[in-house]
PDB file of C-alpha atoms in Angstrom:
ATOM      1  CA  MET A   3     -21.086  -1.030  -4.817  1.00 48.00           C
ATOM      2  CA  THR A   4     -23.764  -3.264  -3.371  1.00 49.00           C
ATOM      3  CA  ASN A   5     -24.150  -5.509  -6.348  1.00 51.00           C
ATOM      4  CA  PRO A   6     -27.163  -7.742  -6.160  1.00 51.00           C
ATOM      5  CA  GLN A   7     -26.550  -9.960  -9.166  1.00 48.00           C
ATOM      6  CA  MET A   8     -29.446  -9.931 -11.592  1.00 47.00           C
ATOM      7  CA  THR A   9     -28.621 -13.177 -13.411  1.00 47.00           C
ATOM      8  CA  THR A  10     -30.234 -16.041 -11.504  1.00 44.00           C
ATOM      9  CA  ALA A  11     -32.186 -16.397  -8.311  1.00 42.00           C
ATOM     10  CA  GLU A  12     -29.353 -18.480  -6.914  1.00 42.00           C
ATOM     11  CA  THR A  13     -26.796 -15.676  -7.211  1.00 41.00           C
ATOM     12  CA  SER A  14     -29.053 -12.822  -6.202  1.00 42.00           C
ATOM     13  CA  VAL A  15     -27.491 -11.553  -3.019  1.00 49.00           C
ATOM     14  CA  GLN A  16     -29.623 -10.261  -0.257  1.00 51.00           C
ATOM     15  CA  VAL A  17     -27.204  -8.107   1.662  1.00 56.00           C
ATOM     16  CA  SER A  18     -28.141  -8.626   5.286  1.00 79.00           C
ATOM     17  CA  ALA A  19     -27.727  -5.972   7.917  1.00 82.00           C
ATOM     18  CA  GLY A  20     -25.099  -8.055   9.695  1.00 84.00           C
ATOM     19  CA  LYS A  21     -23.065  -8.378   6.537  1.00 89.00           C
ATOM     20  CA  MET A  22     -23.236  -4.650   5.808  1.00 90.00           C
ATOM     21  CA  THR A  23     -22.130  -3.859   9.369  1.00 92.00           C
ATOM     22  CA  SER A  24     -19.178  -6.167   8.922  1.00 93.00           C
ATOM     23  CA  VAL A  25     -18.258  -4.566   5.561  1.00 95.00           C
ATOM     24  CA  ILE A  26     -18.470  -1.007   6.900  1.00 96.00           C
ATOM     25  CA  VAL A  27     -16.707  -1.655  10.212  1.00 96.00           C
ATOM     26  CA  SER A  28     -13.813  -3.621   8.662  1.00 96.00           C
ATOM     27  CA  ALA A  29     -13.397  -1.107   5.844  1.00 97.00           C
ATOM     28  CA  MET A  30     -13.284   1.783   8.319  1.00 97.00           C
ATOM     29  CA  ILE A  31     -10.725   0.154  10.621  1.00 98.00           C
ATOM     30  CA  GLY A  32      -8.687  -0.897   7.570  1.00 98.00           C
ATOM     31  CA  PHE A  33      -8.745   2.626   6.160  1.00 97.00           C
ATOM     32  CA  PHE A  34      -7.703   4.082   9.530  1.00 97.00           C
ATOM     33  CA  LEU A  35      -4.746   1.650   9.875  1.00 97.00           C
ATOM     34  CA  ILE A  36      -3.545   2.257   6.300  1.00 97.00           C
ATOM     35  CA  TYR A  37      -3.855   6.011   6.772  1.00 97.00           C
ATOM     36  CA  GLY A  38      -1.752   5.850   9.931  1.00 96.00           C
ATOM     37  CA  VAL A  39       0.957   3.631   8.528  1.00 96.00           C
ATOM     38  CA  GLY A  40       1.136   5.040   4.997  1.00 96.00           C
ATOM     39  CA  PHE A  41      -0.154   8.612   4.937  1.00 95.00           C
ATOM     40  CA  ALA A  42      -0.052  10.424   8.292  1.00 93.00           C
ATOM     41  CA  GLN A  43       2.407  13.300   8.099  1.00 90.00           C
ATOM     42  CA  PRO A  44       3.746  13.864  11.644  1.00 90.00           C
ATOM     43  CA  ASN A  45       7.526  13.367  11.526  1.00 91.00           C
ATOM     44  CA  ALA A  46       7.672  10.728  14.249  1.00 92.00           C
ATOM     45  CA  LEU A  47       5.073   8.566  12.500  1.00 93.00           C
ATOM     46  CA  HIS A  48       6.778   9.078   9.160  1.00 94.00           C
ATOM     47  CA  ASN A  49      10.175   8.123  10.540  1.00 94.00           C
ATOM     48  CA  ALA A  50       8.859   5.045  12.355  1.00 95.00           C
ATOM     49  CA  ALA A  51       7.102   3.709   9.250  1.00 96.00           C
ATOM     50  CA  HIS A  52       9.730   5.011   6.808  1.00 95.00           C
ATOM     51  CA  ASP A  53      11.171   1.768   5.408  1.00 96.00           C
ATOM     52  CA  SER A  54       7.740   0.204   5.312  1.00 96.00           C
ATOM     53  CA  ARG A  55       6.330   3.181   3.359  1.00 96.00           C
ATOM     54  CA  HIS A  56       9.110   2.998   0.782  1.00 96.00           C
ATOM     55  CA  SER A  57       8.884  -0.796   0.442  1.00 95.00           C
ATOM     56  CA  LEU A  58       5.088  -0.853   0.123  1.00 96.00           C
ATOM     57  CA  VAL A  59       5.227   2.068  -2.363  1.00 95.00           C
ATOM     58  CA  PHE A  60       3.182   4.621  -0.451  1.00 95.00           C
ATOM     59  CA  PRO A  61       3.900   8.182  -1.607  1.00 93.00           C
ATOM     60  CA  CYS A  62       6.614   9.231   0.850  1.00 84.00           C
ATOM     61  CA  HIS A  63       8.102  12.730   1.481  1.00 77.00           C
TER      62      HIS A  63
ATOM     63  CA  MET B  11     -18.740 -22.062  17.461  1.00 42.00           C
ATOM     64  CA  ASN B  12     -21.079 -19.590  15.854  1.00 51.00           C
ATOM     65  CA  PHE B  13     -19.273 -16.451  14.812  1.00 68.00           C
ATOM     66  CA  SER B  14     -20.991 -13.364  13.502  1.00 84.00           C
ATOM     67  CA  SER B  15     -20.000 -12.032  10.092  1.00 86.00           C
ATOM     68  CA  LEU B  16     -18.082  -9.174  11.724  1.00 91.00           C
ATOM     69  CA  GLN B  17     -16.172 -11.458  14.093  1.00 91.00           C
ATOM     70  CA  ARG B  18     -15.235 -13.737  11.190  1.00 90.00           C
ATOM     71  CA  THR B  19     -14.024 -10.861   9.016  1.00 92.00           C
ATOM     72  CA  LEU B  20     -12.044  -9.233  11.833  1.00 94.00           C
ATOM     73  CA  THR B  21     -10.478 -12.481  13.040  1.00 93.00           C
ATOM     74  CA  SER B  22      -9.317 -13.673   9.643  1.00 94.00           C
ATOM     75  CA  ALA B  23      -8.030 -10.181   8.736  1.00 96.00           C
ATOM     76  CA  ILE B  24      -6.006  -9.943  11.943  1.00 97.00           C
ATOM     77  CA  ILE B  25      -4.477 -13.403  11.566  1.00 97.00           C
ATOM     78  CA  ALA B  26      -3.758 -12.940   7.841  1.00 98.00           C
ATOM     79  CA  GLY B  27      -2.392  -9.398   8.348  1.00 98.00           C
ATOM     80  CA  VAL B  28      -0.064 -10.320  11.208  1.00 98.00           C
ATOM     81  CA  PHE B  29       1.215 -13.386   9.367  1.00 97.00           C
ATOM     82  CA  ALA B  30       1.760 -11.548   6.066  1.00 98.00           C
ATOM     83  CA  GLY B  31       3.280  -8.520   7.855  1.00 98.00           C
ATOM     84  CA  LEU B  32       5.868 -10.655   9.667  1.00 98.00           C
ATOM     85  CA  LEU B  33       6.686 -12.657   6.541  1.00 98.00           C
ATOM     86  CA  ILE B  34       7.049  -9.597   4.322  1.00 97.00           C
ATOM     87  CA  SER B  35       9.352  -7.985   6.882  1.00 98.00           C
ATOM     88  CA  LEU B  36      11.705 -10.949   6.501  1.00 98.00           C
ATOM     89  CA  VAL B  37      11.460 -10.629   2.711  1.00 98.00           C
ATOM     90  CA  GLN B  38      12.196  -6.887   2.918  1.00 97.00           C
ATOM     91  CA  ILE B  39      15.308  -7.494   5.028  1.00 97.00           C
ATOM     92  CA  VAL B  40      16.920  -9.249   2.047  1.00 97.00           C
ATOM     93  CA  THR B  41      15.301  -7.189  -0.766  1.00 96.00           C
ATOM     94  CA  THR B  42      14.208  -3.579  -0.313  1.00 96.00           C
ATOM     95  CA  ILE B  43      15.788  -2.534   2.991  1.00 96.00           C
ATOM     96  CA  PRO B  44      19.438  -2.942   1.858  1.00 96.00           C
ATOM     97  CA  ILE B  45      18.614  -0.716  -1.141  1.00 96.00           C
ATOM     98  CA  ILE B  46      16.937   1.903   1.064  1.00 96.00           C
ATOM     99  CA  THR B  47      20.040   1.945   3.276  1.00 94.00           C
ATOM    100  CA  GLU B  48      22.344   2.279   0.268  1.00 95.00           C
ATOM    101  CA  ALA B  49      20.219   5.057  -1.252  1.00 95.00           C
ATOM    102  CA  GLU B  50      20.368   6.924   2.060  1.00 94.00           C
ATOM    103  CA  THR B  51      24.181   6.967   1.969  1.00 93.00           C
ATOM    104  CA  TYR B  52      23.991   8.713  -1.442  1.00 93.00           C
ATOM    105  CA  GLU B  53      21.330  11.029  -0.077  1.00 91.00           C
ATOM    106  CA  ASN B  54      23.425  11.959   2.967  1.00 90.00           C
ATOM    107  CA  GLN B  55      26.541  12.481   0.832  1.00 89.00           C
ATOM    108  CA  ALA B  56      24.579  14.822  -1.437  1.00 86.00           C
ATOM    109  CA  ALA B  57      23.178  16.670   1.556  1.00 84.00           C
ATOM    110  CA  SER B  58      26.571  17.170   3.188  1.00 84.00           C
ATOM    111  CA  SER B  59      28.292  18.226  -0.056  1.00 82.00           C
ATOM    112  CA  ALA B  60      25.414  20.637  -0.687  1.00 75.00           C
ATOM    113  CA  ALA B  61      26.011  22.078   2.769  1.00 70.00           C
ATOM    114  CA  ASP B  62      29.728  22.486   1.944  1.00 69.00           C
ATOM    115  CA  ASP B  63      28.845  24.235  -1.309  1.00 61.00           C
ATOM    116  CA  HIS B  64      26.592  26.546   0.599  1.00 54.00           C
ATOM    117  CA  HIS B  65      29.493  27.699   2.725  1.00 53.00           C
ATOM    118  CA  SER B  66      31.884  28.279  -0.204  1.00 49.00           C
ATOM    119  CA  ALA B  67      29.651  29.378  -3.085  1.00 46.00           C
ATOM    120  CA  PRO B  68      28.600  32.992  -2.910  1.00 46.00           C
ATOM    121  CA  ALA B  69      25.146  32.525  -4.416  1.00 44.00           C
ATOM    122  CA  GLY B  70      24.547  29.100  -2.857  1.00 42.00           C
ATOM    123  CA  ALA B  71      22.741  28.003  -6.025  1.00 42.00           C
ATOM    124  CA  ALA B  72      23.937  24.412  -5.782  1.00 42.00           C
ATOM    125  CA  ALA B  73      22.689  24.130  -2.233  1.00 41.00           C
ATOM    126  CA  THR B  74      19.172  25.288  -3.039  1.00 43.00           C
ATOM    127  CA  GLU B  75      18.848  22.858  -5.932  1.00 42.00           C
ATOM    128  CA  ALA B  76      20.151  19.844  -4.062  1.00 41.00           C
ATOM    129  CA  PRO B  77      17.546  17.489  -2.603  1.00 43.00           C
ATOM    130  CA  ALA B  78      16.827  18.110   1.045  1.00 43.00           C
ATOM    131  CA  ALA B  79      18.539  16.026   3.663  1.00 42.00           C
ATOM    132  CA  HIS B  80      16.603  13.072   4.985  1.00 49.00           C
ATOM    133  CA  SER B  81      15.647  14.567   8.311  1.00 48.00           C
ATOM    134  CA  HIS B  82      12.548  16.261   6.826  1.00 51.00           C
ATOM    135  CA  GLY B  83      12.927  19.691   8.290  1.00 47.00           C
ATOM    136  CA  ASP B  84      13.210  19.229  11.999  1.00 52.00           C
ATOM    137  CA  GLU B  85      16.607  17.984  13.031  1.00 56.00           C
ATOM    138  CA  ASP B  86      15.280  17.158  16.482  1.00 67.00           C
ATOM    139  CA  SER B  87      12.203  15.157  15.429  1.00 85.00           C
ATOM    140  CA  TRP B  88      12.182  11.609  16.757  1.00 91.00           C
ATOM    141  CA  ALA B  89      13.367   8.770  14.570  1.00 93.00           C
ATOM    142  CA  PRO B  90      14.200   5.188  15.532  1.00 94.00           C
ATOM    143  CA  GLU B  91      17.897   4.376  15.983  1.00 92.00           C
ATOM    144  CA  ASP B  92      19.396   2.494  13.048  1.00 92.00           C
ATOM    145  CA  GLY B  93      19.628  -1.234  13.712  1.00 91.00           C
ATOM    146  CA  VAL B  94      17.280  -3.252  15.890  1.00 94.00           C
ATOM    147  CA  GLU B  95      15.057  -0.315  16.847  1.00 95.00           C
ATOM    148  CA  ARG B  96      14.471   0.789  13.261  1.00 95.00           C
ATOM    149  CA  LEU B  97      13.851  -2.804  12.175  1.00 96.00           C
ATOM    150  CA  THR B  98      11.358  -3.299  15.015  1.00 96.00           C
ATOM    151  CA  TYR B  99       9.348  -0.297  13.843  1.00 97.00           C
ATOM    152  CA  THR B 100       9.477  -1.611  10.271  1.00 97.00           C
ATOM    153  CA  PHE B 101       8.096  -4.981  11.442  1.00 97.00           C
ATOM    154  CA  LEU B 102       5.394  -3.162  13.413  1.00 97.00           C
ATOM    155  CA  SER B 103       4.480  -0.931  10.456  1.00 97.00           C
ATOM    156  CA  ASN B 104       4.305  -3.905   8.104  1.00 98.00           C
ATOM    157  CA  VAL B 105       2.047  -5.807  10.512  1.00 98.00           C
ATOM    158  CA  ILE B 106      -0.267  -2.773  10.834  1.00 98.00           C
ATOM    159  CA  ALA B 107      -0.292  -2.368   7.034  1.00 98.00           C
ATOM    160  CA  GLY B 108      -0.960  -6.105   6.659  1.00 98.00           C
ATOM    161  CA  VAL B 109      -3.946  -5.999   9.030  1.00 98.00           C
ATOM    162  CA  GLY B 110      -5.224  -2.805   7.366  1.00 98.00           C
ATOM    163  CA  PHE B 111      -5.015  -4.272   3.873  1.00 98.00           C
ATOM    164  CA  ALA B 112      -6.496  -7.580   5.075  1.00 98.00           C
ATOM    165  CA  LEU B 113      -9.465  -5.673   6.555  1.00 98.00           C
ATOM    166  CA  LEU B 114     -10.067  -3.797   3.291  1.00 98.00           C
ATOM    167  CA  LEU B 115      -9.806  -7.055   1.344  1.00 98.00           C
ATOM    168  CA  GLY B 116     -12.056  -8.767   3.904  1.00 97.00           C
ATOM    169  CA  ALA B 117     -14.650  -6.003   3.490  1.00 96.00           C
ATOM    170  CA  ALA B 118     -14.618  -6.525  -0.283  1.00 97.00           C
ATOM    171  CA  MET B 119     -14.835 -10.326   0.038  1.00 96.00           C
ATOM    172  CA  THR B 120     -17.718 -10.047   2.533  1.00 94.00           C
ATOM    173  CA  MET B 121     -19.549  -7.663   0.229  1.00 93.00           C
ATOM    174  CA  ARG B 122     -19.148 -10.122  -2.631  1.00 94.00           C
ATOM    175  CA  GLY B 123     -20.629 -12.756  -0.324  1.00 90.00           C
ATOM    176  CA  ARG B 124     -19.097 -15.917  -1.769  1.00 92.00           C
ATOM    177  CA  ALA B 125     -17.250 -18.552   0.268  1.00 91.00           C
ATOM    178  CA  ILE B 126     -13.501 -17.928   0.158  1.00 93.00           C
ATOM    179  CA  THR B 127     -10.938 -20.713  -0.202  1.00 95.00           C
ATOM    180  CA  VAL B 128      -7.149 -20.576  -0.226  1.00 97.00           C
ATOM    181  CA  GLN B 129      -7.208 -20.434  -4.048  1.00 97.00           C
ATOM    182  CA  SER B 130      -9.907 -17.804  -4.440  1.00 97.00           C
ATOM    183  CA  GLY B 131      -8.319 -15.855  -1.573  1.00 97.00           C
ATOM    184  CA  ALA B 132      -5.029 -15.825  -3.477  1.00 98.00           C
ATOM    185  CA  LEU B 133      -6.895 -14.426  -6.491  1.00 98.00           C
ATOM    186  CA  TRP B 134      -8.402 -11.714  -4.272  1.00 98.00           C
ATOM    187  CA  GLY B 135      -4.838 -11.020  -3.141  1.00 98.00           C
ATOM    188  CA  VAL B 136      -3.710 -10.604  -6.742  1.00 98.00           C
ATOM    189  CA  SER B 137      -6.468  -8.042  -7.280  1.00 98.00           C
ATOM    190  CA  GLY B 138      -5.338  -6.243  -4.106  1.00 98.00           C
ATOM    191  CA  PHE B 139      -1.821  -6.139  -5.535  1.00 98.00           C
ATOM    192  CA  LEU B 140      -3.134  -4.660  -8.800  1.00 98.00           C
ATOM    193  CA  VAL B 141      -5.295  -2.069  -7.028  1.00 98.00           C
ATOM    194  CA  PHE B 142      -2.921  -0.981  -4.252  1.00 98.00           C
ATOM    195  CA  SER B 143       0.545  -1.657  -5.690  1.00 97.00           C
ATOM    196  CA  LEU B 144       0.917  -2.136  -9.446  1.00 97.00           C
ATOM    197  CA  LEU B 145      -1.615   0.348 -10.847  1.00 97.00           C
ATOM    198  CA  PRO B 146      -0.566   3.237  -8.534  1.00 97.00           C
ATOM    199  CA  ALA B 147       3.086   2.396  -9.308  1.00 97.00           C
ATOM    200  CA  ALA B 148       2.326   2.699 -13.033  1.00 96.00           C
ATOM    201  CA  GLY B 149       1.937   6.449 -12.428  1.00 95.00           C
ATOM    202  CA  LEU B 150       4.097   6.996  -9.361  1.00 95.00           C
ATOM    203  CA  PRO B 151       7.052   4.592  -9.643  1.00 93.00           C
ATOM    204  CA  PRO B 152       8.539   3.227  -6.407  1.00 94.00           C
ATOM    205  CA  GLU B 153      10.993   5.802  -5.053  1.00 93.00           C
ATOM    206  CA  VAL B 154      14.248   5.227  -3.217  1.00 94.00           C
ATOM    207  CA  PRO B 155      15.153   7.803  -0.549  1.00 93.00           C
ATOM    208  CA  GLY B 156      16.701  10.888  -2.168  1.00 92.00           C
ATOM    209  CA  THR B 157      14.244  11.025  -5.056  1.00 91.00           C
ATOM    210  CA  GLN B 158      12.771  14.455  -5.660  1.00 89.00           C
ATOM    211  CA  GLY B 159       9.035  14.027  -6.285  1.00 89.00           C
ATOM    212  CA  ALA B 160       6.053  16.340  -6.684  1.00 92.00           C
ATOM    213  CA  PRO B 161       4.562  17.648  -3.383  1.00 93.00           C
ATOM    214  CA  VAL B 162       3.638  14.649  -1.229  1.00 93.00           C
ATOM    215  CA  GLU B 163       0.013  15.808  -0.729  1.00 94.00           C
ATOM    216  CA  LEU B 164      -0.575  15.798  -4.510  1.00 95.00           C
ATOM    217  CA  ARG B 165       0.977  12.345  -4.868  1.00 96.00           C
ATOM    218  CA  GLN B 166      -1.142  11.017  -1.990  1.00 96.00           C
ATOM    219  CA  MET B 167      -4.306  12.408  -3.598  1.00 96.00           C
ATOM    220  CA  TRP B 168      -3.451  10.811  -6.942  1.00 97.00           C
ATOM    221  CA  TRP B 169      -2.606   7.520  -5.211  1.00 97.00           C
ATOM    222  CA  PHE B 170      -5.965   7.539  -3.426  1.00 97.00           C
ATOM    223  CA  LEU B 171      -7.833   8.384  -6.637  1.00 97.00           C
ATOM    224  CA  THR B 172      -6.065   5.569  -8.487  1.00 98.00           C
ATOM    225  CA  VAL B 173      -6.798   3.009  -5.768  1.00 98.00           C
ATOM    226  CA  ALA B 174     -10.488   4.001  -5.628  1.00 97.00           C
ATOM    227  CA  CYS B 175     -10.948   3.969  -9.427  1.00 98.00           C
ATOM    228  CA  SER B 176      -9.005   0.710  -9.859  1.00 98.00           C
ATOM    229  CA  ALA B 177     -10.956  -1.089  -7.110  1.00 98.00           C
ATOM    230  CA  VAL B 178     -14.342  -0.168  -8.579  1.00 97.00           C
ATOM    231  CA  ALA B 179     -13.068  -0.855 -12.117  1.00 98.00           C
ATOM    232  CA  LEU B 180     -11.799  -4.359 -11.290  1.00 97.00           C
ATOM    233  CA  ALA B 181     -15.070  -5.196  -9.520  1.00 97.00           C
ATOM    234  CA  LEU B 182     -17.069  -4.115 -12.592  1.00 97.00           C
ATOM    235  CA  ILE B 183     -14.808  -6.054 -14.974  1.00 97.00           C
ATOM    236  CA  ALA B 184     -14.757  -9.227 -12.867  1.00 96.00           C
ATOM    237  CA  PHE B 185     -18.319  -9.388 -11.535  1.00 96.00           C
ATOM    238  CA  LYS B 186     -20.612  -7.699 -14.056  1.00 94.00           C
ATOM    239  CA  PRO B 187     -21.875  -9.991 -16.793  1.00 92.00           C
ATOM    240  CA  SER B 188     -22.769  -7.122 -19.127  1.00 95.00           C
ATOM    241  CA  TRP B 189     -20.130  -5.890 -21.561  1.00 95.00           C
ATOM    242  CA  ILE B 190     -21.350  -2.323 -21.124  1.00 97.00           C
ATOM    243  CA  TRP B 191     -20.426  -2.386 -17.440  1.00 97.00           C
ATOM    244  CA  ARG B 192     -17.113  -4.053 -18.248  1.00 97.00           C
ATOM    245  CA  GLY B 193     -16.429  -1.255 -20.746  1.00 97.00           C
ATOM    246  CA  VAL B 194     -17.210   1.295 -18.037  1.00 97.00           C
ATOM    247  CA  GLY B 195     -14.761  -0.598 -15.801  1.00 98.00           C
ATOM    248  CA  ILE B 196     -11.985  -0.422 -18.381  1.00 97.00           C
ATOM    249  CA  ALA B 197     -12.608   3.298 -18.891  1.00 98.00           C
ATOM    250  CA  LEU B 198     -12.529   3.867 -15.125  1.00 97.00           C
ATOM    251  CA  LEU B 199      -9.257   1.947 -14.909  1.00 97.00           C
ATOM    252  CA  LEU B 200      -7.697   4.443 -17.313  1.00 97.00           C
ATOM    253  CA  VAL B 201      -9.116   7.660 -15.777  1.00 97.00           C
ATOM    254  CA  PRO B 202      -6.294   8.360 -13.238  1.00 98.00           C
ATOM    255  CA  HIS B 203      -3.640   7.578 -15.862  1.00 97.00           C
ATOM    256  CA  VAL B 204      -5.257   9.910 -18.411  1.00 97.00           C
ATOM    257  CA  ILE B 205      -5.361  12.645 -15.748  1.00 96.00           C
ATOM    258  CA  GLY B 206      -1.728  11.780 -15.066  1.00 95.00           C
ATOM    259  CA  ALA B 207       0.234  11.405 -11.847  1.00 96.00           C
ATOM    260  CA  PRO B 208       1.847  14.547 -10.409  1.00 95.00           C
ATOM    261  CA  HIS B 209       5.523  14.812 -11.316  1.00 91.00           C
ATOM    262  CA  PRO B 210       8.089  17.472 -10.414  1.00 89.00           C
ATOM    263  CA  GLU B 211       9.167  19.948 -13.109  1.00 85.00           C
ATOM    264  CA  VAL B 212      12.730  18.710 -12.807  1.00 84.00           C
ATOM    265  CA  ALA B 213      13.069  15.105 -11.698  1.00 80.00           C
ATOM    266  CA  SER B 214      16.222  14.357  -9.747  1.00 86.00           C
ATOM    267  CA  SER B 215      17.584  11.614  -7.577  1.00 90.00           C
ATOM    268  CA  THR B 216      20.753  11.252  -5.548  1.00 91.00           C
ATOM    269  CA  ALA B 217      20.791   7.462  -6.018  1.00 92.00           C
ATOM    270  CA  PRO B 218      22.068   5.884  -9.270  1.00 91.00           C
ATOM    271  CA  ALA B 219      19.342   4.948 -11.763  1.00 91.00           C
ATOM    272  CA  ALA B 220      20.317   1.269 -11.638  1.00 94.00           C
ATOM    273  CA  LEU B 221      19.655   1.198  -7.885  1.00 95.00           C
ATOM    274  CA  ALA B 222      16.251   2.851  -8.366  1.00 93.00           C
ATOM    275  CA  ALA B 223      15.351   0.338 -11.086  1.00 95.00           C
ATOM    276  CA  GLU B 224      16.333  -2.618  -8.910  1.00 96.00           C
ATOM    277  CA  PHE B 225      14.287  -1.131  -6.078  1.00 96.00           C
ATOM    278  CA  ALA B 226      11.238  -0.738  -8.331  1.00 96.00           C
ATOM    279  CA  ILE B 227      11.318  -4.396  -9.333  1.00 97.00           C
ATOM    280  CA  LEU B 228      11.934  -5.697  -5.803  1.00 97.00           C
ATOM    281  CA  THR B 229       9.103  -3.610  -4.309  1.00 97.00           C
ATOM    282  CA  MET B 230       6.687  -5.021  -6.885  1.00 97.00           C
ATOM    283  CA  ILE B 231       7.796  -8.618  -6.250  1.00 97.00           C
ATOM    284  CA  SER B 232       7.606  -8.229  -2.477  1.00 97.00           C
ATOM    285  CA  SER B 233       4.247  -6.431  -2.664  1.00 97.00           C
ATOM    286  CA  ALA B 234       2.887  -9.274  -4.783  1.00 98.00           C
ATOM    287  CA  ILE B 235       4.067 -11.801  -2.171  1.00 98.00           C
ATOM    288  CA  PHE B 236       2.535  -9.629   0.594  1.00 98.00           C
ATOM    289  CA  TRP B 237      -0.874  -9.441  -1.084  1.00 98.00           C
ATOM    290  CA  ILE B 238      -1.051 -13.086  -2.143  1.00 98.00           C
ATOM    291  CA  MET B 239      -0.195 -14.054   1.464  1.00 98.00           C
ATOM    292  CA  ILE B 240      -2.901 -11.738   2.811  1.00 98.00           C
ATOM    293  CA  GLY B 241      -5.475 -13.184   0.411  1.00 98.00           C
ATOM    294  CA  SER B 242      -4.625 -16.852   0.715  1.00 97.00           C
ATOM    295  CA  VAL B 243      -4.289 -16.818   4.518  1.00 97.00           C
ATOM    296  CA  SER B 244      -7.648 -14.996   4.728  1.00 97.00           C
ATOM    297  CA  GLY B 245      -9.059 -17.777   2.538  1.00 96.00           C
ATOM    298  CA  PHE B 246      -7.473 -20.467   4.700  1.00 96.00           C
ATOM    299  CA  ILE B 247      -8.939 -18.969   7.884  1.00 94.00           C
ATOM    300  CA  SER B 248     -12.406 -18.566   6.422  1.00 90.00           C
ATOM    301  CA  GLU B 249     -12.318 -22.193   5.214  1.00 91.00           C
ATOM    302  CA  LYS B 250     -11.564 -23.211   8.818  1.00 89.00           C
ATOM    303  CA  PHE B 251     -14.465 -21.084  10.076  1.00 82.00           C
ATOM    304  CA  GLN B 252     -17.025 -22.686   7.766  1.00 70.00           C
TER     305      GLN B 252
END
């Protein structure tokens, strides 16, 4: 989904290495946190996050 | 101060996520949590009457059909005590979810590469709500405790598929100037719903339908607030960092 826009020179995005690092690192940490709070199956984790899972509409038990 | 792109994304995601997580916890206290608690009383009643039936009925048919009690198998598995402890874990979970969602949104905003303001951040938040809340809920409606669903692994897989398809689809529709790509986006948006969300053969719930309906509406309203907060606070922080 790197989308260098083709329309004008002004909008053509040169995705720098620093920007890509920031995209990948934040997406990975974000994914890990959401997995833990919304998806992980161990009972203790499920019970701790229970009301949050129901309220934020994660698929729950 | 000269922050790197990563530092900027992480900082604004953490601030926005913590703020939105705390705020949404307060919203949940007066919206969804009372309904969860009420649904659990129906669930526990059903579980205990099913247990009684099991003792009296010879075949125990009623007991096997009744939804399982809320302890999820192990009676001795840890769970927070009702009251302050349970609420504390809910606050904590919401803050973690807020930071997680803010990081995913931050990754998308960074990839797009445009400056984010409070207004455009709020719009990003609306798209997060569509991708992570509304579109998955169109196939798997919000469930109160005591609802018998398809196996959780199947529902999680469908949820993940829907989020992935919807995110790519919205990006194509919003950012691609060509109508062909927008058409592809619309098709992609429909794919998970054509496949269809997993549903149990016999749907059942211990809570009254009216309670489930109220819950569905309140979860959508509070999720919308959550996401718009995440987006607009992220926008506010990145304006300050400019």
